[in-house]
Short mmCIF file of C-alpha atoms and ligand atoms in Angstrom, two decimals:
data_model
loop_
_atom_site.label_atom_id
_atom_site.label_comp_id
_atom_site.label_asym_id
_atom_site.label_seq_id
_atom_site.Cartn_x
_atom_site.Cartn_y
_atom_site.Cartn_z
CA UNK A 29 -17.41 -13.20 -36.85
CA UNK A 30 -17.58 -12.51 -33.43
CA UNK A 31 -17.01 -8.99 -30.84
CA UNK A 32 -13.60 -7.46 -30.59
CA UNK A 33 -12.78 -8.21 -26.64
CA UNK A 34 -10.17 -6.89 -24.90
CA UNK A 35 -8.45 -10.12 -23.23
CA UNK A 36 -8.93 -13.60 -23.96
CA UNK A 37 -6.89 -15.96 -21.47
CA UNK A 38 -6.97 -19.65 -22.60
CA UNK A 39 -6.81 -21.85 -19.77
CA UNK A 40 -8.03 -22.34 -16.19
CA UNK A 41 -5.67 -23.17 -13.49
CA UNK A 42 -4.46 -20.80 -11.04
CA UNK A 43 -3.00 -18.51 -13.77
CA UNK A 44 -5.95 -18.29 -15.52
CA UNK A 45 -8.56 -17.25 -13.05
CA UNK A 46 -5.63 -15.42 -11.21
CA UNK A 47 -5.31 -13.13 -14.84
CA UNK A 48 -9.67 -13.38 -14.86
CA UNK A 49 -9.86 -12.09 -11.40
CA UNK A 50 -7.44 -8.71 -12.21
CA UNK A 51 -8.53 -8.29 -15.98
CA UNK A 52 -12.35 -7.98 -14.97
CA UNK A 53 -11.49 -5.78 -12.03
CA UNK A 54 -10.01 -3.61 -14.06
CA UNK A 55 -13.04 -3.63 -16.49
CA UNK A 56 -11.79 -5.88 -19.03
CA UNK A 57 -14.67 -7.67 -19.24
CA UNK A 58 -11.90 -10.95 -20.21
CA UNK A 59 -13.08 -14.05 -21.75
CA UNK A 60 -12.02 -17.42 -20.50
CA UNK A 61 -11.69 -20.43 -22.31
CA UNK A 62 -10.91 -22.77 -19.78
CA UNK A 63 -10.71 -25.63 -21.31
CA UNK A 64 -12.93 -29.01 -20.98
CA UNK A 65 -11.13 -30.46 -17.77
CA UNK A 66 -10.74 -26.76 -16.57
CA UNK A 67 -9.17 -26.60 -13.05
CA UNK A 68 -5.53 -27.74 -13.77
CA UNK A 69 -3.12 -29.94 -11.89
CA UNK A 70 -4.88 -29.16 -8.53
CA UNK A 71 -7.81 -31.27 -9.89
CA UNK A 72 -6.24 -34.26 -9.33
CA UNK A 73 -4.87 -33.28 -5.66
CA UNK A 74 -6.79 -33.95 -2.24
CA UNK A 75 -5.57 -31.51 0.26
CA UNK A 76 -3.55 -28.45 -0.28
CA UNK A 77 -2.11 -26.99 2.59
CA UNK A 78 0.51 -24.85 1.27
CA UNK A 79 -1.54 -22.20 -0.36
CA UNK A 80 -1.41 -18.96 1.82
CA UNK A 81 -4.78 -17.72 3.07
CA UNK A 82 -6.40 -21.28 3.29
CA UNK A 83 -4.87 -22.02 7.00
CA UNK A 84 -6.85 -25.05 7.33
CA UNK A 85 -6.12 -26.43 4.01
CA UNK A 86 -8.56 -27.05 1.29
CA UNK A 87 -9.22 -29.69 -1.40
CA UNK A 88 -8.00 -28.71 -4.70
CA UNK A 89 -10.80 -28.55 -6.88
CA UNK A 90 -12.58 -26.74 -3.83
CA UNK A 91 -9.91 -23.96 -4.25
CA UNK A 92 -10.01 -23.95 -7.91
CA UNK A 93 -13.90 -23.68 -7.53
CA UNK A 94 -12.96 -20.62 -5.41
CA UNK A 95 -10.59 -19.20 -7.80
CA UNK A 96 -12.97 -19.20 -10.39
CA UNK A 97 -16.15 -17.93 -8.39
CA UNK A 98 -13.92 -14.96 -7.63
CA UNK A 99 -13.04 -14.05 -11.25
CA UNK A 100 -16.70 -14.59 -11.94
CA UNK A 101 -18.00 -11.94 -8.73
CA UNK A 102 -15.84 -9.47 -11.40
CA UNK A 103 -17.55 -10.11 -14.65
CA UNK A 104 -15.25 -12.92 -15.98
CA UNK A 105 -17.35 -14.82 -18.57
CA UNK A 106 -16.04 -18.73 -18.99
CA UNK A 107 -16.17 -21.06 -21.89
CA UNK A 108 -15.96 -24.49 -20.90
CA UNK A 109 -14.35 -26.17 -23.99
CA UNK A 110 -10.95 -26.27 -25.56
CA UNK A 111 -9.06 -23.94 -27.74
CA UNK A 112 -8.19 -26.02 -31.14
CA UNK A 113 -6.41 -23.23 -33.25
CA UNK A 114 -5.17 -19.80 -33.02
CA UNK A 115 -3.98 -17.22 -35.09
CA UNK A 116 -1.52 -14.94 -33.85
CA UNK A 117 -0.60 -13.74 -37.11
CA UNK A 118 -2.44 -9.92 -36.16
CA UNK A 119 -4.53 -8.31 -34.27
CA UNK A 120 -7.19 -8.67 -33.04
CA UNK A 121 -5.83 -12.13 -32.43
CA UNK A 122 -8.16 -14.95 -33.07
CA UNK A 123 -8.93 -18.01 -30.91
CA UNK A 124 -10.94 -20.84 -32.26
CA UNK A 125 -13.02 -23.49 -30.42
CA UNK A 126 -14.10 -25.67 -33.81
CA UNK A 127 -15.79 -23.50 -35.88
CA UNK A 128 -16.57 -20.81 -33.69
CA UNK A 129 -14.07 -17.70 -33.41
CA UNK A 130 -13.43 -15.72 -30.91
CA UNK A 131 -10.97 -12.38 -31.32
CA UNK A 132 -9.78 -10.15 -28.54
CA UNK A 133 -6.95 -6.99 -28.88
CA UNK A 134 -4.67 -9.22 -26.15
CA UNK A 135 -4.15 -12.98 -25.23
CA UNK A 136 -2.90 -14.26 -21.83
CA UNK A 137 -1.94 -18.09 -22.59
CA UNK A 138 -2.21 -19.96 -19.12
CA UNK A 139 -2.77 -23.81 -20.13
CA UNK A 140 -0.04 -24.95 -17.96
CA UNK A 141 1.72 -28.21 -17.64
CA UNK A 142 0.87 -31.95 -17.09
CA UNK A 143 2.53 -34.19 -15.20
CA UNK A 144 3.41 -37.20 -17.00
CA UNK A 145 1.56 -40.43 -16.15
CA UNK A 146 2.66 -43.71 -16.28
CA UNK A 147 -1.10 -44.55 -17.72
CA UNK A 148 -1.93 -47.90 -15.47
CA UNK A 149 -5.54 -47.96 -14.95
CA UNK A 150 -4.59 -48.58 -11.46
CA UNK A 151 -2.67 -45.45 -11.52
CA UNK A 152 -5.54 -43.14 -12.71
CA UNK A 153 -7.86 -45.10 -10.09
CA UNK A 154 -5.93 -44.23 -6.73
CA UNK A 155 -5.00 -40.58 -7.68
CA UNK A 156 -5.56 -38.36 -4.27
CA UNK A 157 -5.97 -41.88 -2.23
CA UNK A 158 -1.99 -42.21 -2.43
CA UNK A 159 -1.02 -41.54 -6.15
CA UNK A 160 0.33 -37.87 -6.11
CA UNK A 161 2.65 -36.22 -8.90
CA UNK A 162 3.58 -33.58 -6.07
CA UNK A 163 6.15 -34.16 -3.03
CA UNK A 164 6.06 -30.45 -2.07
CA UNK A 165 2.39 -30.47 -2.09
CA UNK A 166 1.47 -34.28 -0.62
CA UNK A 167 4.97 -35.32 1.18
CA UNK A 168 3.71 -34.62 4.61
CA UNK A 169 0.59 -36.65 4.16
CA UNK A 170 3.03 -39.64 4.38
CA UNK A 171 4.79 -39.23 7.92
CA UNK A 172 5.98 -42.41 9.27
CA UNK A 173 4.73 -44.55 6.37
CA UNK A 174 6.57 -45.97 3.03
CA UNK A 175 6.24 -44.11 0.61
CA UNK A 176 7.50 -45.36 -3.85
CA UNK A 177 8.84 -42.77 -6.00
CA UNK A 178 9.15 -43.56 -9.70
CA UNK A 179 11.25 -42.28 -12.24
CA UNK A 180 15.17 -41.36 -12.74
CA UNK A 181 15.17 -38.03 -13.84
CA UNK A 182 16.35 -35.01 -11.08
CA UNK A 183 12.79 -34.48 -10.27
CA UNK A 184 12.72 -37.73 -9.14
CA UNK A 185 15.69 -38.22 -6.73
CA UNK A 186 14.55 -34.65 -5.13
CA UNK A 187 11.34 -35.98 -4.62
CA UNK A 188 12.41 -39.45 -3.22
CA UNK A 189 15.30 -37.23 -0.73
CA UNK A 190 12.40 -34.54 0.12
CA UNK A 191 9.97 -37.68 1.03
CA UNK A 192 12.50 -38.70 3.07
CA UNK A 193 12.26 -36.46 6.02
CA UNK A 194 9.35 -37.30 6.30
CA UNK A 195 8.90 -41.07 5.30
CA UNK A 196 10.30 -43.77 7.84
CA UNK A 197 11.15 -45.55 4.04
CA UNK A 198 11.22 -44.34 0.44
CA UNK A 199 11.33 -46.69 -2.35
CA UNK A 200 13.10 -44.89 -5.80
CA UNK A 201 11.73 -47.66 -8.71
CA UNK A 202 13.62 -46.49 -12.09
CA UNK A 203 13.34 -48.46 -15.10
CA UNK A 204 17.38 -48.65 -15.41
CA UNK A 205 20.76 -48.71 -13.91
CA UNK A 206 22.03 -45.20 -15.31
CA UNK A 207 20.14 -42.30 -14.51
CA UNK A 208 19.41 -38.60 -15.61
CA UNK A 209 19.52 -37.57 -12.78
CA UNK A 210 22.44 -35.45 -12.08
CA UNK A 211 25.23 -37.14 -10.33
CA UNK A 212 24.64 -34.33 -6.86
CA UNK A 213 21.21 -35.54 -6.80
CA UNK A 214 21.58 -38.95 -7.20
CA UNK A 215 24.36 -38.68 -4.42
CA UNK A 216 21.91 -36.82 -2.02
CA UNK A 217 19.49 -40.00 -2.86
CA UNK A 218 21.68 -42.79 -2.14
CA UNK A 219 23.70 -40.86 1.04
CA UNK A 220 20.24 -40.59 2.65
CA UNK A 221 19.80 -43.59 4.80
CA UNK A 222 15.63 -44.69 4.59
CA UNK A 223 16.07 -44.29 0.55
CA UNK A 224 16.12 -47.71 -1.14
CA UNK A 225 17.42 -47.38 -5.08
CA UNK A 226 15.20 -50.26 -7.01
CA UNK A 227 16.79 -50.35 -10.00
CA UNK A 228 15.87 -52.11 -13.58
CA UNK A 229 11.80 -51.99 -12.55
CA UNK A 230 9.33 -51.10 -14.16
CA UNK A 231 6.14 -50.38 -12.69
CA UNK A 232 3.00 -52.64 -13.48
CA UNK A 233 0.54 -52.09 -11.24
CA UNK A 234 -0.55 -49.67 -8.13
CA UNK A 235 -2.34 -52.41 -5.92
CA UNK A 236 -5.14 -50.94 -3.31
CA UNK A 237 -8.81 -50.58 -3.25
CA UNK A 238 -9.66 -47.07 -1.89
CA UNK A 239 -6.25 -46.22 -0.95
CA UNK A 240 -2.54 -47.57 -2.06
CA UNK A 241 -1.23 -50.72 -0.03
CA UNK A 242 1.51 -51.72 -2.78
CA UNK A 243 3.31 -51.57 -6.22
CA UNK A 244 3.62 -54.07 -8.29
CA UNK A 245 6.70 -54.19 -10.24
CA UNK A 246 8.55 -56.13 -12.74
CA UNK A 247 11.87 -56.14 -13.21
CA UNK A 248 13.48 -55.80 -16.45
CA UNK A 249 16.30 -58.31 -16.42
CA UNK A 250 14.76 -60.88 -14.99
CA UNK A 251 11.14 -60.51 -15.43
CA UNK A 252 10.58 -61.34 -11.97
CA UNK A 253 7.30 -60.25 -10.68
CA UNK A 254 7.35 -58.72 -6.63
CA UNK A 255 6.03 -56.30 -4.87
CA UNK A 256 7.03 -53.08 -2.76
CA UNK A 257 4.60 -52.31 0.52
CA UNK A 258 3.53 -48.68 0.37
CA UNK A 259 1.27 -46.02 1.36
CA UNK A 260 2.47 -43.78 -0.66
CA UNK A 261 3.34 -43.79 -4.72
CA UNK A 262 4.72 -40.50 -6.22
CA UNK A 263 5.46 -40.56 -9.87
CA UNK A 264 8.09 -38.22 -10.86
CA UNK A 265 9.06 -39.15 -14.52
CA UNK A 266 8.29 -35.20 -15.82
CA UNK A 267 5.94 -32.78 -16.99
CA UNK A 268 5.00 -31.41 -20.19
CA UNK A 269 4.27 -27.40 -20.96
CA UNK A 270 0.43 -27.86 -22.77
CA UNK A 271 1.93 -25.66 -25.70
CA UNK A 272 0.93 -27.38 -28.68
CA UNK A 273 -1.58 -24.70 -29.92
CA UNK A 274 1.32 -22.12 -29.70
CA UNK A 275 4.28 -23.67 -30.99
CA UNK A 276 3.80 -22.32 -34.39
CA UNK A 277 3.54 -18.96 -32.95
CA UNK A 278 5.65 -18.22 -29.98
CA UNK A 279 9.18 -18.73 -28.77
CA UNK A 280 9.60 -21.50 -26.49
CA UNK A 281 11.94 -23.75 -25.55
CA UNK A 282 13.09 -26.32 -28.31
CA UNK A 283 13.83 -29.24 -26.22
CA UNK A 284 11.31 -29.03 -23.98
CA UNK A 285 8.20 -27.00 -25.60
CA UNK A 286 7.82 -23.96 -22.50
CA UNK A 287 6.98 -20.77 -23.55
CA UNK A 288 9.75 -18.30 -23.05
CA UNK A 289 8.64 -14.83 -21.31
CA UNK A 290 11.02 -11.56 -21.43
CA UNK A 291 12.55 -11.16 -18.68
CA UNK A 292 10.67 -10.27 -15.56
CA UNK A 293 7.26 -9.83 -17.49
CA UNK A 294 4.89 -12.20 -19.13
CA UNK A 295 5.60 -11.06 -22.98
CA UNK A 296 6.17 -13.15 -25.71
CA UNK A 297 7.39 -12.99 -28.62
CA UNK A 298 4.60 -11.56 -29.87
CA UNK A 299 3.36 -7.77 -28.84
CA UNK A 300 0.31 -8.40 -26.68
CA UNK A 301 0.06 -12.10 -26.03
CA UNK A 302 1.33 -13.03 -22.88
CA UNK A 303 2.10 -16.18 -21.24
CA UNK A 304 1.40 -17.19 -17.40
CA UNK A 305 2.22 -19.77 -15.22
CA UNK A 306 3.22 -23.47 -15.53
CA UNK A 307 3.22 -23.20 -19.67
CA UNK A 308 6.21 -20.69 -18.89
CA UNK A 309 7.95 -22.14 -15.87
CA UNK A 310 9.35 -25.65 -15.22
CA UNK A 311 11.32 -24.49 -12.13
CA UNK A 312 8.77 -23.34 -9.44
CA UNK A 313 5.63 -24.95 -10.73
CA UNK A 314 3.45 -24.01 -7.44
CA UNK A 315 -0.23 -22.66 -7.74
CA UNK A 316 0.91 -20.00 -6.02
CA UNK A 317 3.65 -19.05 -7.99
CA UNK A 318 1.20 -19.38 -10.56
CA UNK A 319 -1.48 -17.31 -9.63
CA UNK A 320 1.45 -14.38 -9.05
CA UNK A 321 2.38 -14.91 -12.53
CA UNK A 322 -1.33 -15.06 -13.84
CA UNK A 323 -1.19 -11.55 -11.84
CA UNK A 324 1.41 -10.55 -13.89
CA UNK A 325 0.20 -11.21 -16.60
CA UNK A 326 -3.43 -9.79 -16.46
CA UNK A 327 -1.25 -5.79 -15.34
CA UNK A 328 0.56 -6.67 -18.59
CA UNK A 329 -1.75 -7.13 -20.80
CA UNK A 330 -3.91 -4.13 -19.22
CA UNK A 331 -1.20 -1.64 -19.89
CA UNK A 332 -0.33 -2.77 -23.24
CA UNK A 333 -3.96 -2.28 -24.49
CA UNK A 334 -4.28 1.09 -22.16
CA UNK A 335 -1.15 1.82 -24.53
CA UNK A 336 -2.83 0.88 -27.64
CA UNK A 337 -5.79 3.19 -26.57
CA UNK A 338 -3.43 6.07 -26.06
CA UNK A 339 -1.71 5.76 -29.20
CA UNK A 340 -5.79 5.35 -30.97
CA UNK A 341 -6.36 9.16 -29.37
CA UNK A 342 -3.00 10.58 -30.21
CA UNK A 343 -3.04 9.56 -33.97
CA UNK A 344 -6.82 11.07 -34.47
P1 NAP B 410 13.18 -35.98 -16.96
O1 NAP B 410 14.63 -35.04 -16.84
O2 NAP B 410 12.70 -35.91 -18.33
O3 NAP B 410 13.54 -37.49 -16.50
C1 NAP B 410 11.85 -38.31 -16.13
C2 NAP B 410 13.03 -39.51 -16.23
O4 NAP B 410 11.70 -40.27 -15.78
C3 NAP B 410 13.58 -40.14 -16.26
O5 NAP B 410 14.90 -41.01 -15.53
C4 NAP B 410 13.06 -41.43 -17.22
O6 NAP B 410 12.96 -42.65 -17.29
C5 NAP B 410 11.36 -41.30 -16.39
N1 NAP B 410 10.46 -42.00 -16.91
C6 NAP B 410 9.79 -41.17 -18.19
N2 NAP B 410 8.72 -42.07 -18.80
C7 NAP B 410 8.95 -42.69 -17.42
C8 NAP B 410 7.91 -44.52 -17.44
N3 NAP B 410 6.33 -44.26 -18.59
N4 NAP B 410 7.88 -45.56 -16.61
C9 NAP B 410 9.06 -44.95 -15.83
N5 NAP B 410 10.21 -43.85 -16.15
C10 NAP B 410 9.97 -43.31 -16.62
O7 NAP B 410 11.73 -35.16 -16.06
P2 NAP B 410 12.43 -34.25 -14.66
O8 NAP B 410 13.37 -35.21 -13.93
O9 NAP B 410 11.06 -33.87 -14.46
O10 NAP B 410 13.37 -33.00 -15.27
C11 NAP B 410 12.78 -32.06 -15.62
C12 NAP B 410 14.16 -31.35 -16.20
O11 NAP B 410 14.05 -30.53 -15.02
C13 NAP B 410 15.32 -32.08 -15.94
O12 NAP B 410 16.06 -30.59 -16.77
C14 NAP B 410 15.59 -31.63 -14.75
O13 NAP B 410 17.25 -31.43 -14.49
C15 NAP B 410 15.37 -30.25 -14.48
N6 NAP B 410 14.69 -30.33 -12.69
C16 NAP B 410 15.92 -29.67 -12.19
C17 NAP B 410 16.09 -29.64 -10.64
C18 NAP B 410 17.33 -29.31 -9.95
O14 NAP B 410 18.25 -29.16 -10.39
N7 NAP B 410 16.88 -28.91 -8.21
C19 NAP B 410 14.79 -30.60 -9.51
C20 NAP B 410 14.19 -31.18 -10.92
C21 NAP B 410 14.30 -30.98 -12.25
P3 NAP B 410 14.99 -42.63 -18.59
O15 NAP B 410 15.72 -41.79 -17.81
O16 NAP B 410 15.32 -44.63 -18.72
O17 NAP B 410 13.94 -42.21 -19.69
#
């Protein structure tokens, strides 16, 4: 059986590493179980130009290495593996990586969310080379260029409208004629002169050798295949929070699976278990907001641990 740690942080993205930095500087010797594919969503972006402090921009993976190194500098420990099970029935809480058990008085869940992907081989190959999952991050790279957005929800409509301020032309490809998006968002998309709706079409392939040059689509009614010449391809078909491990323990939104935190805190329904970053935020979803939330979780957990210590002292 392992020693009991002060805090275990599950997840290695902006929220998890920021929580690790603050916990390490508070002498709490955090263990970060960062996931086999650590770094989170920024590992599939290229330049990040909207993270304060990087005046010249930074590559997403480089930024995550910087985050990680900063936490390491103050003594955070990392385990580059995936958590397979948790048991939050009592304190110390238990976290498992295969057969290995780790125990801690407090837990910070920062497993993030994953942008849904179409699942095309060409989409994976061209990630960061014209294929993007974040208009806020990447729209400005397509100034005066042609961009295709896929999806029919609020995200897709919002992204198409946002990108239309930069790009010369935006194709919005949706697989049906009706939109899941709210009418006001559809109206906004329609009223932008340079947004063209391409309906009843599914994307079959992202075309390009080294960078995106076109998108091949198939008409769902006629089966006809055609190509849209494009420089950028934004996939906006939703996000899924990485919460499967926690659904039996932590309160979450029934329809989406996002964890629920209390008011302005990062507290979950279990005292001592905190949630930070995109795993509990489907509204802002930015690296900087996730980092802020990771900081809040570290402060919340630090306060929780010091209350525990205080209670233990006054009980003796
Ligand atoms: P969403 O509502 O789940 O919509 C996903 C869209 O992607 C749907 O139109 C869906 O098509 C399409 N899609 C899914 N899988 C696909 C595939 N494999 N190939 C092609 N198309 C696919 O997701 P979202 O737009 O990200 O919105 C998530 C939540 O955030 C919603 O509650 C939304 O209202 C909210 N949101 C709000 C705002 C705002 O108010 N400003 C902005 C963004 C998001 P089908 O319709 O055919 O299923």
